[in-house]
Short mmCIF file of C-alpha atoms and ligand atoms in Angstrom, two decimals:
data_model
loop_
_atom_site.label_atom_id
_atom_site.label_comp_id
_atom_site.label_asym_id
_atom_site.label_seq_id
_atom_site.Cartn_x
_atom_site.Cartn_y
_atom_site.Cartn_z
CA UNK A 1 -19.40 -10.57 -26.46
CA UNK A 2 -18.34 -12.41 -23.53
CA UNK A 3 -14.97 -11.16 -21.31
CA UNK A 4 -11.60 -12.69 -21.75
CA UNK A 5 -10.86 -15.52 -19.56
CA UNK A 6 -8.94 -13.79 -17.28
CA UNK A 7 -11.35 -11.02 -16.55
CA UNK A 8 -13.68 -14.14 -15.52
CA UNK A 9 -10.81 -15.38 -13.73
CA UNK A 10 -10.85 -12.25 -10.92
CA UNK A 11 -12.42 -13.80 -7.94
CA UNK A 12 -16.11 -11.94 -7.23
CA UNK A 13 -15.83 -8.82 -5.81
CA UNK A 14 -16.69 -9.25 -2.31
CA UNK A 15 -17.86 -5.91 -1.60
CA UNK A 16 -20.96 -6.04 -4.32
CA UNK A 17 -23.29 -7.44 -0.91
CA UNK A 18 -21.90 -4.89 1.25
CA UNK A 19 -22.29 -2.37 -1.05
CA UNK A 20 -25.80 -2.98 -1.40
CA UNK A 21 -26.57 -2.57 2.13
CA UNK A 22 -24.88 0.78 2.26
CA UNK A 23 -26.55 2.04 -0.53
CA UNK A 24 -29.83 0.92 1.27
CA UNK A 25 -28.69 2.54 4.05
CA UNK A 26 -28.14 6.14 2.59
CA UNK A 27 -31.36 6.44 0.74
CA UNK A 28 -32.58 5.74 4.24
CA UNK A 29 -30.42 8.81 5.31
CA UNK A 30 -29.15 6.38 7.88
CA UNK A 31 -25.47 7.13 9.69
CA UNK A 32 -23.09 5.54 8.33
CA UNK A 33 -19.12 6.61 9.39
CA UNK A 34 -16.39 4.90 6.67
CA UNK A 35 -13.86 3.48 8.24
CA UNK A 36 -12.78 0.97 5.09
CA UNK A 37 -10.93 3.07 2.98
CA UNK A 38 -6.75 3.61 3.09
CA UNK A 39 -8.06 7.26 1.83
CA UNK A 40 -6.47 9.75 4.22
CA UNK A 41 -8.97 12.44 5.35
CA UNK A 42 -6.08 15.43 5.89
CA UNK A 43 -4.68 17.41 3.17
CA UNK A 44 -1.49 17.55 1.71
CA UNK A 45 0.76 19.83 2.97
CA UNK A 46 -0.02 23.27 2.13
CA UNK A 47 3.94 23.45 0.59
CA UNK A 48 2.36 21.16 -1.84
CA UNK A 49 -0.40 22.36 -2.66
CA UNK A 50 0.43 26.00 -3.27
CA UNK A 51 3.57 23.68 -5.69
CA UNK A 52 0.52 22.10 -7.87
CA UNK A 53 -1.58 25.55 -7.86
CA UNK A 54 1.57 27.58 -8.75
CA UNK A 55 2.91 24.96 -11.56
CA UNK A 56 -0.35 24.15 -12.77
CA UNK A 57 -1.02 27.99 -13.79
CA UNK A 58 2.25 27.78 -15.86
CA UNK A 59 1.88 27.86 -19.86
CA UNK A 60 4.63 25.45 -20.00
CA UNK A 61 3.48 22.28 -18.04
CA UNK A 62 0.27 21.05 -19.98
CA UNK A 63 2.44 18.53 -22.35
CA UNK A 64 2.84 14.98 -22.61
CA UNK A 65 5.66 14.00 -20.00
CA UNK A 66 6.84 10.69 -20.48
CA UNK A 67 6.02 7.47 -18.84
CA UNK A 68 9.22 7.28 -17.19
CA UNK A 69 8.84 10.45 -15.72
CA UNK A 70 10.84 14.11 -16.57
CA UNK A 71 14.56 13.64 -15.73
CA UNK A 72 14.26 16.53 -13.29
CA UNK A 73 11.68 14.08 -11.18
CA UNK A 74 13.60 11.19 -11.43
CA UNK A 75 17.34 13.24 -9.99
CA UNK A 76 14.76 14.60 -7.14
CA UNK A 77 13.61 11.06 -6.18
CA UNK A 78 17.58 9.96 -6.52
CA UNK A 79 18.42 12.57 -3.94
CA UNK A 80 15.33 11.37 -1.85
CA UNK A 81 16.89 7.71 -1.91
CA UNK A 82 19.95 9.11 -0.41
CA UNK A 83 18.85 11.55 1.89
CA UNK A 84 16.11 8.98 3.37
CA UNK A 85 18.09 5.58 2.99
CA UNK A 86 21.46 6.93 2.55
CA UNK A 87 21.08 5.08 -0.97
CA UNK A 88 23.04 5.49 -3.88
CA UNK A 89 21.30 5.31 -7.51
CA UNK A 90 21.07 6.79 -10.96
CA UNK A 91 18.31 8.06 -12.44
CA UNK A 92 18.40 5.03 -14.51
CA UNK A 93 16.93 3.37 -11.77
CA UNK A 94 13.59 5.59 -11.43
CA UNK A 95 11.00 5.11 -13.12
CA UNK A 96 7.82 7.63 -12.51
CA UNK A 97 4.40 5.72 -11.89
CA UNK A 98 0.74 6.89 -11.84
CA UNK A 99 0.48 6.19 -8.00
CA UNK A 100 2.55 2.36 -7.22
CA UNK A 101 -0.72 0.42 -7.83
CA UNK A 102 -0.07 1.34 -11.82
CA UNK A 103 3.58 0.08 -11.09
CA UNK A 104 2.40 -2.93 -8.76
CA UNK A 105 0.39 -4.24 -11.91
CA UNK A 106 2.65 -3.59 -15.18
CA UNK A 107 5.49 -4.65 -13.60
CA UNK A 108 3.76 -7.91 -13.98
CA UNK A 109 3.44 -7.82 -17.61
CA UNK A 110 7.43 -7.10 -18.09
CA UNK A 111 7.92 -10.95 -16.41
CA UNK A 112 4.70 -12.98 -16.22
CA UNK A 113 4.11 -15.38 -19.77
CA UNK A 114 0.67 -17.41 -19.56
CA UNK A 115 0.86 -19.97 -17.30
CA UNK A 116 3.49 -18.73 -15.06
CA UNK A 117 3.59 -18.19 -11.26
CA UNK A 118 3.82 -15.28 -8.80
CA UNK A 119 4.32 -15.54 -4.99
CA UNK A 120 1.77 -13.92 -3.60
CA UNK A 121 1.05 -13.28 0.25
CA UNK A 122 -2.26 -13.66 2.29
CA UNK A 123 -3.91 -11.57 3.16
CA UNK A 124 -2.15 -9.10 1.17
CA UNK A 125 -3.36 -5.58 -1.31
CA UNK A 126 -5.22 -7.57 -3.74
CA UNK A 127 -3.77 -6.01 -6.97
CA UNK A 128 -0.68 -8.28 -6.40
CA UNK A 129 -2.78 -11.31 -6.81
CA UNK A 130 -5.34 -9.82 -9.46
CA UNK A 131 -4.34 -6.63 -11.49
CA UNK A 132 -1.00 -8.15 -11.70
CA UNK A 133 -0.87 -12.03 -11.49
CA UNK A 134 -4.49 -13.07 -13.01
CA UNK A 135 -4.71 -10.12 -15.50
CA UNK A 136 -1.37 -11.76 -17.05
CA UNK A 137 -3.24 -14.88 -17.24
CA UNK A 138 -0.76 -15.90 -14.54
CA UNK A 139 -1.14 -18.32 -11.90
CA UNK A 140 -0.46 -16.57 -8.34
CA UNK A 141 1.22 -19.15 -5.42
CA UNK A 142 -0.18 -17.78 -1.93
CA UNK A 143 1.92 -17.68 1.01
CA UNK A 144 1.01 -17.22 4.48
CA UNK A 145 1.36 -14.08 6.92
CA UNK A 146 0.70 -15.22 10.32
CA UNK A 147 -0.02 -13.05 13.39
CA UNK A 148 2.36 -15.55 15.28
CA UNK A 149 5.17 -14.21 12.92
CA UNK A 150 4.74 -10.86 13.27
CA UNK A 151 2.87 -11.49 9.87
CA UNK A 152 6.51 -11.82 8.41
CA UNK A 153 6.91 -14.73 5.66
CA UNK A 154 9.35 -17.46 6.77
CA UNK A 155 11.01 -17.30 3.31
CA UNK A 156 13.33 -20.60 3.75
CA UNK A 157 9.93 -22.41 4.12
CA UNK A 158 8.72 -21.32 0.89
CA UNK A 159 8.01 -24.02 -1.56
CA UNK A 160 8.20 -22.91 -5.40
CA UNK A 161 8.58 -24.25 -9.07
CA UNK A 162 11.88 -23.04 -9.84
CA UNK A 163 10.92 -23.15 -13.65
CA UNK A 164 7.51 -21.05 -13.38
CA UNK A 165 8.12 -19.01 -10.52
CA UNK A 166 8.74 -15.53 -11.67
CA UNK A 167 8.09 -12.87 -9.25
CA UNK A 168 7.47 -12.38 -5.71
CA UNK A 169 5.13 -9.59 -4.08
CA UNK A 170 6.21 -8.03 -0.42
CA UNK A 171 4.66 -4.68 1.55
CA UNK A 172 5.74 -3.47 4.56
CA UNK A 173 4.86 -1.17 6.25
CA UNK A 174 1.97 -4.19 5.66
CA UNK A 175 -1.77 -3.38 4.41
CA UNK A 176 -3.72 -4.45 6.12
CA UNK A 177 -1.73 -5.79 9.42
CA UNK A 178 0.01 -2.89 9.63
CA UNK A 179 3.23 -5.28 10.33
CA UNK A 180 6.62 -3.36 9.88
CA UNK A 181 9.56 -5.54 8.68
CA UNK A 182 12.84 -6.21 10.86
CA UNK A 183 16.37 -5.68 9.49
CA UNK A 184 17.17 -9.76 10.11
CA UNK A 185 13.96 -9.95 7.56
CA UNK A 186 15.72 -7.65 5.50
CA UNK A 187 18.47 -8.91 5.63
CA UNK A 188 16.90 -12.34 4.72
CA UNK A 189 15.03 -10.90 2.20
CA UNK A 190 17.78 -9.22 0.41
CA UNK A 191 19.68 -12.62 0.72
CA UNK A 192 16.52 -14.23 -1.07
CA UNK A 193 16.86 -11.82 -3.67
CA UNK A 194 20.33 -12.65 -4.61
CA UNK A 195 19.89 -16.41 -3.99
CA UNK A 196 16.94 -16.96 -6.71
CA UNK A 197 16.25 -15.79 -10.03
CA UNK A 198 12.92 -14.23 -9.17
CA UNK A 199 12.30 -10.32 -9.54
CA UNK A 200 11.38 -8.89 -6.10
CA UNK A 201 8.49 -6.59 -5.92
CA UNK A 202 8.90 -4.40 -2.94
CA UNK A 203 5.57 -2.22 -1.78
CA UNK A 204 7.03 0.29 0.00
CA UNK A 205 4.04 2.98 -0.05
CA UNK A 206 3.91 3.31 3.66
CA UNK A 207 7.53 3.66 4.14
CA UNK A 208 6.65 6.86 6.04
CA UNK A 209 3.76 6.32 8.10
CA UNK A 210 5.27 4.62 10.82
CA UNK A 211 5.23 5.24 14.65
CA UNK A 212 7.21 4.47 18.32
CA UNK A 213 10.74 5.58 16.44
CA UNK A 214 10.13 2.73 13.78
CA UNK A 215 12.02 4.01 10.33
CA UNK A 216 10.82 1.69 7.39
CA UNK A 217 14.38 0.66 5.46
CA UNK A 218 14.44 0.32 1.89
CA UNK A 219 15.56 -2.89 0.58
CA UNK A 220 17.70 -0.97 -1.77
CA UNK A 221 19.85 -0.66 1.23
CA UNK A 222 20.46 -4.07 1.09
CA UNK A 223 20.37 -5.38 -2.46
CA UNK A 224 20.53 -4.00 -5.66
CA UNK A 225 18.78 -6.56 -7.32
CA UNK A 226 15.12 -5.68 -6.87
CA UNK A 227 12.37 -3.35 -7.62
CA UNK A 228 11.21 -1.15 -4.67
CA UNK A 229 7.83 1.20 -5.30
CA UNK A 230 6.94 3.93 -3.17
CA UNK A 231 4.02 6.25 -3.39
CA UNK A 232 3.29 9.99 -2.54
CA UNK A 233 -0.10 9.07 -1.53
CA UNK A 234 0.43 7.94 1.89
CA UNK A 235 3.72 10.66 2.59
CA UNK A 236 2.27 13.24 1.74
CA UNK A 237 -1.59 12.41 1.74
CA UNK A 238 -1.83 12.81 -2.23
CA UNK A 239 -3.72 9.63 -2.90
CA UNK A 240 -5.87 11.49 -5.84
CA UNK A 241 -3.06 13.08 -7.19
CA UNK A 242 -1.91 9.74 -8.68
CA UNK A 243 1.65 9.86 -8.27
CA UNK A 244 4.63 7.22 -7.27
CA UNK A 245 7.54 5.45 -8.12
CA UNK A 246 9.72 2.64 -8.80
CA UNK A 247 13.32 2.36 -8.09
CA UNK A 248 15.52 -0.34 -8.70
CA UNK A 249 17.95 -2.44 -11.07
CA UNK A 250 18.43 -1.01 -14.13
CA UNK A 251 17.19 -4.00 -16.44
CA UNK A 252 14.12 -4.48 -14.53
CA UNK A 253 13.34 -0.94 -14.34
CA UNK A 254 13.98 -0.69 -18.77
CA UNK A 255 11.30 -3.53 -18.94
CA UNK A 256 8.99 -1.25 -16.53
CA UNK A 257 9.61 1.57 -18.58
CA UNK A 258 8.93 -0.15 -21.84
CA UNK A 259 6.08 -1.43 -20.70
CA UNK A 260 4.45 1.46 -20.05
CA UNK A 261 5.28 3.69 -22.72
CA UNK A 262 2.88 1.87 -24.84
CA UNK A 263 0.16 2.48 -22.09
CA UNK A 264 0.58 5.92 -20.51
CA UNK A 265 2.03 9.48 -21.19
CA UNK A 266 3.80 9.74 -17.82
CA UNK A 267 2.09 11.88 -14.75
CA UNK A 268 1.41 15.57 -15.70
CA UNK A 269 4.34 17.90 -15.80
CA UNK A 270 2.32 19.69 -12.97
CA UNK A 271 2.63 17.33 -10.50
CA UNK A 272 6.05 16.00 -10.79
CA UNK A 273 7.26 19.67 -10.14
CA UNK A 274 5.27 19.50 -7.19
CA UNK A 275 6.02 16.22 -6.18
CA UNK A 276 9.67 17.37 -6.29
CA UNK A 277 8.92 20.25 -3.91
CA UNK A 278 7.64 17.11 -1.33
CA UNK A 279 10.40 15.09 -2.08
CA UNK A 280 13.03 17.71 -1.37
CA UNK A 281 11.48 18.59 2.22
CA UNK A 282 13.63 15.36 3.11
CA UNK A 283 16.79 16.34 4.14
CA UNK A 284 19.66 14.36 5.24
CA UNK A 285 18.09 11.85 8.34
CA UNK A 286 15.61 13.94 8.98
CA UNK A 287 11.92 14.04 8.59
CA UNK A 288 10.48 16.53 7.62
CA UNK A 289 8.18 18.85 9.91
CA UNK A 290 5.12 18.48 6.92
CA UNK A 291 5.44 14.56 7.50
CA UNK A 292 5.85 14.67 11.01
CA UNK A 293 1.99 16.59 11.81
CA UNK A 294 0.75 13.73 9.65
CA UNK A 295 2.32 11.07 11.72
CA UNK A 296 1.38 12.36 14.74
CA UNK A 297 -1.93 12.47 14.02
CA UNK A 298 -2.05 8.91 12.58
CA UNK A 299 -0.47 7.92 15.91
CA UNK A 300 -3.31 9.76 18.49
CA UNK A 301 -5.92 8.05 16.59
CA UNK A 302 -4.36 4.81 16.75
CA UNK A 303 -3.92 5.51 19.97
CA UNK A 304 -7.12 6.10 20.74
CA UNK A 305 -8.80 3.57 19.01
CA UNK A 306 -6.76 0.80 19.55
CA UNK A 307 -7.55 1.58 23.65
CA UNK A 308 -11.12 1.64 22.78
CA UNK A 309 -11.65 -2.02 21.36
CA UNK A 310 -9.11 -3.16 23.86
CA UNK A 311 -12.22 -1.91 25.99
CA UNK A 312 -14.68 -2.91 23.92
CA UNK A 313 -13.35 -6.44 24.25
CA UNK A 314 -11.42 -6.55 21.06
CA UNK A 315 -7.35 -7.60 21.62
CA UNK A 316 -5.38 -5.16 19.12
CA UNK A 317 -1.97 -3.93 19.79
CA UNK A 318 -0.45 -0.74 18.41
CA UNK A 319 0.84 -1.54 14.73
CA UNK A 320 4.22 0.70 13.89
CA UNK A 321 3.23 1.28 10.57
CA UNK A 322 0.60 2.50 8.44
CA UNK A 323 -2.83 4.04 9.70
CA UNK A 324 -4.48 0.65 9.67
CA UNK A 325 -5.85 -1.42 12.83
CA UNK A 326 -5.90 -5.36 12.34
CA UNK A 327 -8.20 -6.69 14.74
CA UNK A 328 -9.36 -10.84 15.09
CA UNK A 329 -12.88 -10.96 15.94
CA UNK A 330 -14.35 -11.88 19.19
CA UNK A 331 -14.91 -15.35 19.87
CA UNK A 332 -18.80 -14.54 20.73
CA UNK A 333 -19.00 -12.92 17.12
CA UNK A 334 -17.87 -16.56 14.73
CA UNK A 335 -15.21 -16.25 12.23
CA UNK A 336 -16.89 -14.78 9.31
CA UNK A 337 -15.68 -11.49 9.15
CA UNK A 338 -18.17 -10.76 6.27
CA UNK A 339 -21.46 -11.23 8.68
CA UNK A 340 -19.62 -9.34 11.22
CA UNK A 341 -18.88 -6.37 9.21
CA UNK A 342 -22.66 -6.52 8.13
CA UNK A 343 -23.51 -5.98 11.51
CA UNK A 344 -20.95 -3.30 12.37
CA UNK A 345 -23.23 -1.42 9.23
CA UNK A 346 -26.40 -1.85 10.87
CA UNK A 347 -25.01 -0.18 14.14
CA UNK A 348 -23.60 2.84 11.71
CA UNK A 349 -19.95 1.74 11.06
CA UNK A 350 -18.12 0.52 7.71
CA UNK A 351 -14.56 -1.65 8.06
CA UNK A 352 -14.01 -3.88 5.25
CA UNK A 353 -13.80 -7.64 6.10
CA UNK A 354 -10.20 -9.19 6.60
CA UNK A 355 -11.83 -12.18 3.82
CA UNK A 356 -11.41 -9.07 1.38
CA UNK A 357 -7.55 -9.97 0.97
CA UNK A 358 -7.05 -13.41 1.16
CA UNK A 359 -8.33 -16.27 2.85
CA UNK A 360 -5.94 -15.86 6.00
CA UNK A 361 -7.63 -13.04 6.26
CA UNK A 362 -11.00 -14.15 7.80
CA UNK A 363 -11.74 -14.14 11.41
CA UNK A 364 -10.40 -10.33 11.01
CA UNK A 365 -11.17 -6.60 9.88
CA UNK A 366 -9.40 -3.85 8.94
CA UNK A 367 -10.12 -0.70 10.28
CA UNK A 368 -8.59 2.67 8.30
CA UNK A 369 -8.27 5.25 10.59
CA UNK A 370 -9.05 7.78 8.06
CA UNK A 371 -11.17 9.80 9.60
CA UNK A 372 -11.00 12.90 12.40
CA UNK A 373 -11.35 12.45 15.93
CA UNK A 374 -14.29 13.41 16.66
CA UNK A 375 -15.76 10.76 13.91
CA UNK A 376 -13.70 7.96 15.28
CA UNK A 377 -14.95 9.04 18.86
CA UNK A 378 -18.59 8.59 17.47
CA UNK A 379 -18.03 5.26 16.01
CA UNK A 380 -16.88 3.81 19.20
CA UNK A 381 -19.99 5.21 20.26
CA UNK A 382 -22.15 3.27 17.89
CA UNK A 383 -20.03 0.00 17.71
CA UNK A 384 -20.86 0.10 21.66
CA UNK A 385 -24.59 0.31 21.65
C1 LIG B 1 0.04 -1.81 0.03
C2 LIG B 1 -0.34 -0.78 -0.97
N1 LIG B 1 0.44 -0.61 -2.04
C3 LIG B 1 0.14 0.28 -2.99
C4 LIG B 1 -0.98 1.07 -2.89
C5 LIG B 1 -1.30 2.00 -4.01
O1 LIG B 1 -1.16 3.31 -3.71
P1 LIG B 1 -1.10 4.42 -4.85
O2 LIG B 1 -1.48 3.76 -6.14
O3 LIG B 1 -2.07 5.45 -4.44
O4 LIG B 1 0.32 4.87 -4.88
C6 LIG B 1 -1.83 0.94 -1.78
C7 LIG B 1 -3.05 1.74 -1.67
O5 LIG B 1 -3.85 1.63 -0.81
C8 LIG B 1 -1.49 0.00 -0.80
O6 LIG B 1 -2.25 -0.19 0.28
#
């Protein structure tokens, strides 16, 4: 039986070479430090963890939630809107997601008929363009991030087919630039929101890894008429945990919610206790001390590395958000950042080629600096043999 059309329609997964060589490379028992993966290496805080332990040994909590989320969950993350942004919602604005990326792509599926577009930009998480656009047998429209614009869209530039045009993908705090948005972009944004009829999808799952006295704004805090998703993954390193959520205007958040209560059960009763313990650390303005060790150790190795491929030739400034580097390649190594990633593996280290989400991403890579000190010390080591 041959795949639906748009399963053949995902673009070839551009890992499957390098993949190949790394396995090669382990049954050789060869060193090989990972440096590809937005996976954080630290723990969640221990708050957390001793939440999940202590809630998980409860009789009560092994049920079917719901896919929206229990109403306790959803009046914790309303109180985290306004203690964080100072913004004011309902909890029939929350919906509960299985980590954003779930959100990301069914959110899709409340707006997208065959045949209609999404604006999607490059380079860019590639589930906005894939799990989302293509698997809706939807047509995504790329725009542009350019270093020269702070990899910020010029949205009054943007050309679009009123008729088809349904949705529009944003992140920032930006994977993979690491880019951080500007309150005139917000401001512009906002106004683009209220200006069009086009649902704004707003990937907020960095919103607290950020750096230099940056604080990532909501967009809430500017419009009410989009849909915002955050994620527990990155604030409080929970990525396996599987756990976000969507905020945002009540219609678009019903379709969300309808959507997926004929796909999922919700997140385990569990965890959304526990995520409410994280959630709650955030008091009025203030970040909490949890977050705070996590930043700071984001920002010394970004420190660090950044000033070691500035040595190594490389020029990278400090991003203000998220704990990825974006770095161009060096003239002397071409613009395919495929072949140059190949031979970062042979000397020991793994970055995933800037090709890997979109096509204005080659000539770059993306390192994740998801991994200790003494690691990333090591790979500058290799990379400089
Ligand atoms: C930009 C962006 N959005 C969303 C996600 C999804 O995160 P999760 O599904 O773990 O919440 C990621 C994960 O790497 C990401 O980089």
């Amino acid at each position: 039986m041959d795949y639906a059309k748009r399963v053949h329609n995902i673009p070839p997964y551009l890992f499957a070479k390098l993949e190949q060589i790394i396995s090669e490379l382990k049954k050789q028992n060869k060193e090989l430090i990972s440096l590809s993966i937005g996976d954080p290496d630290l723990a969640p805080p221990l708050v957390i963890r001793k939440a999940i332990a202590d809630f998980a040994l409860m009789e009560t909590t092994h049920n079917y939630s719901s896919s929206q989320g229990e109403n306790e969950f959803r009046e914790a993350i309303v109180r985290f809107m306004k203690n964080r942004f100072n913004v004011d919602i309902s909890i029939e604005n929350v919906c509960s997601l299985l980590g954003s990326k779930e959100g990301l792509a069914n959110i899709a599926r409340v707006y997208l008929n065959p045949n209609d577009q999404a604006l999607v930009p490059d380079p860019a998480y590639p589930v906005y363009q894939q799990g989302a656009t293509i698997l809706c047998d939807s047509i995504p429209v790329i725009f542009p991030l350019h270093e020269e614009n702070e990899f910020l869209p010029d949205l009054s530039s943007l050309k679009f087919d009123k008729k088809r045009t349904k949705m529009l993908y944003l992140n920032y705090p930006n994977n993979p630039t690491g880019a951080v948005a500007t309150k005139k972009f917000m401001k512009e944004l906002a106004d683009f929101c209220d200006d069009n009829d086009i649902i704004v999808c707003y990937d907020n799952a960095y919103s607290e890894l950020t750096f230099d006295n940056y604080r990532a704004e909501s967009l809430l805090q500017y419009t009410d008429n989009a849909i915002e998703f955050f994620s527990l993954s990155k604030m409080f390193c929970m990525t396996g945990s599987r756990i976000g959520f969507a905020v945002g205007r009540e219609d678009i958040i019903k379709g969300l919610i309808k959507v997926k209560s004929n796909i999922d059960s919700g997140n385990p009763i569990y965890l959304q206790k526990a995520a409410i313990v994280g959630l709650d650390l955030y008091k009025q303005n203030s970040i909490p001390k949890e977050v705070e060790l996590i930043k700071k150790e984001y920002a010394r190795r970004r420190n660090y590395f950044v000033k070691a491929l500035n040595k190594l030739g490389f020029h990278v400034n400090l991003p203000k958000g998220t704990f990825y580097l974006w770095v161009r390649l060096k003239e002397e190594d071409g613009n395919s950042s495929e072949e140059f990633v190949k031979k970062c593996i042979e000397k020991g280290v793994l970055f995933v080629p800037g090709r890997g989400y979109g096509n204005n991403g080659e000539g770059y890579f993306r390192v994740a600096l998801t991994q200790p000190m003494d690691k990333l010390q090591r790979a500058i080591e290799l990379l400089s043999q």
